Coordinates of C-alpha atoms in Angstrom, one line a residue:
M1 CA 10.8 48.1 -28.1
S2 CA 13.0 49.8 -25.9
L3 CA 15.1 47.6 -23.5
S4 CA 12.4 48.8 -20.5
M5 CA 10.5 47.4 -22.3
I6 CA 11.6 43.8 -23.4
L7 CA 13.6 43.0 -19.7
P8 CA 9.7 43.1 -18.1
L9 CA 8.4 41.0 -20.5
V10 CA 11.8 38.2 -20.4
V11 CA 11.1 38.3 -16.5
I12 CA 7.3 37.3 -16.9
G13 CA 8.4 34.8 -20.0
L14 CA 10.7 33.0 -17.1
L15 CA 8.3 33.2 -14.1
V16 CA 5.8 31.8 -16.4
V17 CA 7.9 29.0 -17.8
Y18 CA 9.3 28.2 -14.1
A19 CA 5.6 27.9 -12.3
V20 CA 4.8 25.6 -15.8
S21 CA 8.1 23.4 -14.7
V22 CA 6.7 23.4 -11.0
Y23 CA 3.1 22.7 -11.9
N24 CA 4.3 19.3 -14.6
R25 CA 6.8 18.6 -12.1
L26 CA 4.6 18.1 -9.0
V27 CA 2.0 16.1 -11.6
A28 CA 4.6 13.9 -12.1
L29 CA 5.5 12.7 -8.7
K30 CA 1.8 12.7 -7.9
N31 CA 1.0 10.4 -10.8
R32 CA 4.0 8.8 -9.5
F33 CA 3.3 7.8 -6.4
E34 CA -0.7 7.2 -7.4
N35 CA 1.3 4.3 -9.7
A36 CA 3.2 2.9 -6.7
F37 CA 0.1 3.0 -5.1
A38 CA -2.2 1.0 -7.7
Q39 CA 0.9 -2.1 -7.3
I40 CA 0.5 -2.1 -4.0
E41 CA -3.5 -2.6 -4.5
V42 CA -2.5 -5.2 -6.8
Q43 CA -0.3 -7.2 -4.7
L44 CA -3.0 -6.9 -2.3
K45 CA -6.0 -7.8 -4.0
R46 CA -3.9 -10.3 -4.9
R47 CA -3.3 -11.2 -0.9
Y48 CA -6.8 -11.0 -0.3
D49 CA -7.8 -13.1 -3.1
L50 CA -5.9 -15.9 -1.6
I51 CA -7.0 -15.7 2.3
P52 CA -10.6 -17.4 1.2
N53 CA -9.1 -20.5 -0.5
L54 CA -6.6 -20.6 2.8
V55 CA -9.5 -20.5 5.1
E56 CA -12.0 -23.5 3.0
T57 CA -8.4 -25.1 2.8
A58 CA -8.5 -25.1 6.5
R59 CA -12.1 -25.0 7.6
A60 CA -12.2 -29.2 6.3
Y61 CA -9.2 -30.3 8.6
M62 CA -10.4 -27.5 11.5
S63 CA -13.2 -28.1 12.4
H64 CA -13.3 -26.4 15.8
E65 CA -11.8 -23.6 15.3
R66 CA -14.7 -21.9 14.0
E67 CA -14.1 -18.7 15.4
T68 CA -10.4 -18.5 14.1
L69 CA -11.4 -18.8 10.9
Q70 CA -14.0 -16.0 10.8
A71 CA -11.8 -13.8 12.3
V72 CA -9.5 -14.2 9.2
T73 CA -12.8 -14.0 6.9
E74 CA -13.9 -10.8 8.8
A75 CA -10.4 -9.4 9.0
R76 CA -9.8 -9.7 5.1
N77 CA -13.3 -8.3 4.1
G78 CA -12.6 -5.1 6.1
A79 CA -8.5 -4.9 4.7
L80 CA -10.8 -4.9 1.6
A81 CA -12.7 -1.9 2.4
G82 CA -9.8 -0.3 3.5
L83 CA -8.2 -0.5 0.9
Q84 CA -11.0 0.4 -1.9
N85 CA -11.2 3.3 0.0
A86 CA -7.2 4.0 -0.6
A87 CA -7.4 3.4 -3.8
A88 CA -10.1 6.2 -4.4
H89 CA -7.7 8.4 -2.2
P90 CA -4.0 7.7 -2.6
G91 CA -1.8 9.5 -0.4
D92 CA -4.8 10.6 2.1
P93 CA -3.6 10.2 5.4
G94 CA -7.0 9.3 7.0
A95 CA -7.4 6.5 3.9
M96 CA -3.8 5.5 4.6
A97 CA -4.2 4.7 8.4
Q98 CA -7.4 3.2 8.1
L99 CA -6.2 0.4 5.3
A100 CA -2.8 0.2 7.8
G101 CA -5.4 -0.6 10.9
A102 CA -7.3 -3.0 8.7
E103 CA -3.7 -4.6 7.7
G104 CA -2.7 -4.5 11.3
A105 CA -6.0 -6.4 11.8
L106 CA -5.6 -8.6 9.2
G107 CA -2.2 -10.3 9.7
S108 CA -3.4 -10.3 13.4
A109 CA -5.6 -13.0 12.2
L110 CA -3.8 -14.4 10.0
G111 CA -1.3 -15.0 12.8
R112 CA -3.8 -16.5 15.2
L113 CA -4.2 -18.6 12.4
N114 CA -0.8 -19.4 11.7
V115 CA -0.4 -21.0 15.6
V116 CA -4.2 -22.8 15.3
M117 CA -2.2 -24.6 12.2
E118 CA 0.2 -25.8 14.4
A119 CA -1.9 -28.2 16.1
Y120 CA -3.2 -30.0 13.0
P121 CA -0.2 -31.7 11.2
D122 CA -2.6 -33.3 8.8
L123 CA -3.4 -29.7 7.2
K124 CA 0.1 -28.6 7.4
A125 CA 0.8 -31.6 5.4
S126 CA -1.6 -30.7 3.0
E127 CA 0.0 -30.0 -0.5
N128 CA -2.9 -27.8 -1.1
M129 CA -2.2 -26.0 2.3
R130 CA 1.2 -25.5 1.6
Q131 CA 1.2 -24.4 -2.0
L132 CA -1.2 -21.8 -0.5
S133 CA 0.8 -20.5 1.9
E134 CA 4.6 -20.4 0.0
T135 CA 1.8 -18.1 -2.6
L136 CA 0.8 -16.2 0.4
T137 CA 4.7 -15.6 1.8
S138 CA 5.8 -14.4 -1.3
T139 CA 2.6 -12.0 -1.8
E140 CA 3.6 -10.8 1.0
N141 CA 6.8 -10.3 0.0
R142 CA 5.8 -8.2 -2.9
V143 CA 3.3 -6.4 -0.9
A144 CA 6.5 -5.3 1.1
F145 CA 8.3 -3.7 -1.9
A146 CA 5.4 -2.3 -3.2
R147 CA 5.0 -0.5 -0.4
Q148 CA 8.4 0.4 0.1
A149 CA 8.1 2.2 -3.9
F150 CA 5.2 3.7 -2.8
N151 CA 6.9 5.6 0.4
D152 CA 9.8 6.5 -1.3
A153 CA 7.7 8.2 -4.3
V154 CA 5.5 9.8 -1.6
M155 CA 8.9 10.9 -0.2
Q156 CA 10.4 12.6 -3.7
Y157 CA 6.5 14.1 -3.9
N158 CA 6.7 15.7 -0.2
T159 CA 10.5 16.7 0.0
Y160 CA 9.5 18.6 -3.8
K161 CA 6.3 20.0 -2.5
Q162 CA 8.1 21.2 0.6
S163 CA 11.0 22.8 -0.8
F164 CA 10.9 26.3 -1.8
P165 CA 10.0 27.7 -4.1
P166 CA 7.9 25.4 -5.5
V167 CA 6.0 25.2 -1.5
V168 CA 4.6 28.5 -2.9
M169 CA 3.0 27.2 -6.0
A170 CA 2.1 24.0 -4.2
A171 CA -1.0 25.0 -2.5
S172 CA -2.2 27.4 -6.0
F173 CA -2.0 24.4 -8.2
G174 CA -3.8 21.7 -6.2
H175 CA -1.3 20.6 -4.2
K176 CA -2.4 21.4 -0.7
Q177 CA -1.6 18.5 1.5
D178 CA 1.3 16.2 1.9
A179 CA 1.0 12.5 1.0
A180 CA 0.9 10.0 3.3
L181 CA 3.3 7.5 3.7
L182 CA 1.7 4.1 3.9
E183 CA 3.5 2.3 7.4
F184 CA 1.6 -0.8 8.9
E185 CA 1.4 -1.3 12.5
D186 CA 3.7 -3.9 13.0
S187 CA 6.5 -2.3 10.5
A188 CA 9.3 -4.5 12.0
E189 CA 7.8 -8.1 11.4
I190 CA 6.9 -6.4 8.0
Q191 CA 10.6 -5.8 7.4
A192 CA 11.2 -9.5 7.8
A193 CA 10.1 -12.2 5.6
P194 CA 7.0 -13.9 6.7
K195 CA 7.0 -16.9 8.6
V196 CA 4.6 -20.2 7.6
S197 CA 5.6 -23.2 9.4
F198 CA 4.3 -27.0 8.7

């Protein structure tokens, strides 16, 4: 074989190796942000499981606040549906927007519940309510940390996918759409620790 035949084969071989490395890196980064979303899913499910217990505990004390309790339950169910849709399509902009909106509605309903709870001293003094509120607060913190890890993983994926030369190959490797960050409407409030007072 002559040098003129070997050189093109070496160049083609190097291009194939580079394309494979770009593909593998895109897959690894996508898997990383999908795993990070799975961590959010675990924490949000934990949160959603706590809310019915919180509502039932409050219901015994707050017989005149049915609308508030119903709003919390409906918001929780809406957020759970949003989570299930987002879990099926992590990083999808529509799914992330739906989840963010549902989380905003749930946060608002929980905020109204906390305001109403202030008027019930027996409820504030309940040990069961105190424990549920503490668990909910720690879960809110875990959600914030998991969301931050997810957004970091999405940012790494998008940055690599949009850089040159991967941007040229990403679409042909099945990575057409950028992943979406999970940003809640009340982002500033979520970054601060939740306040539940008794």
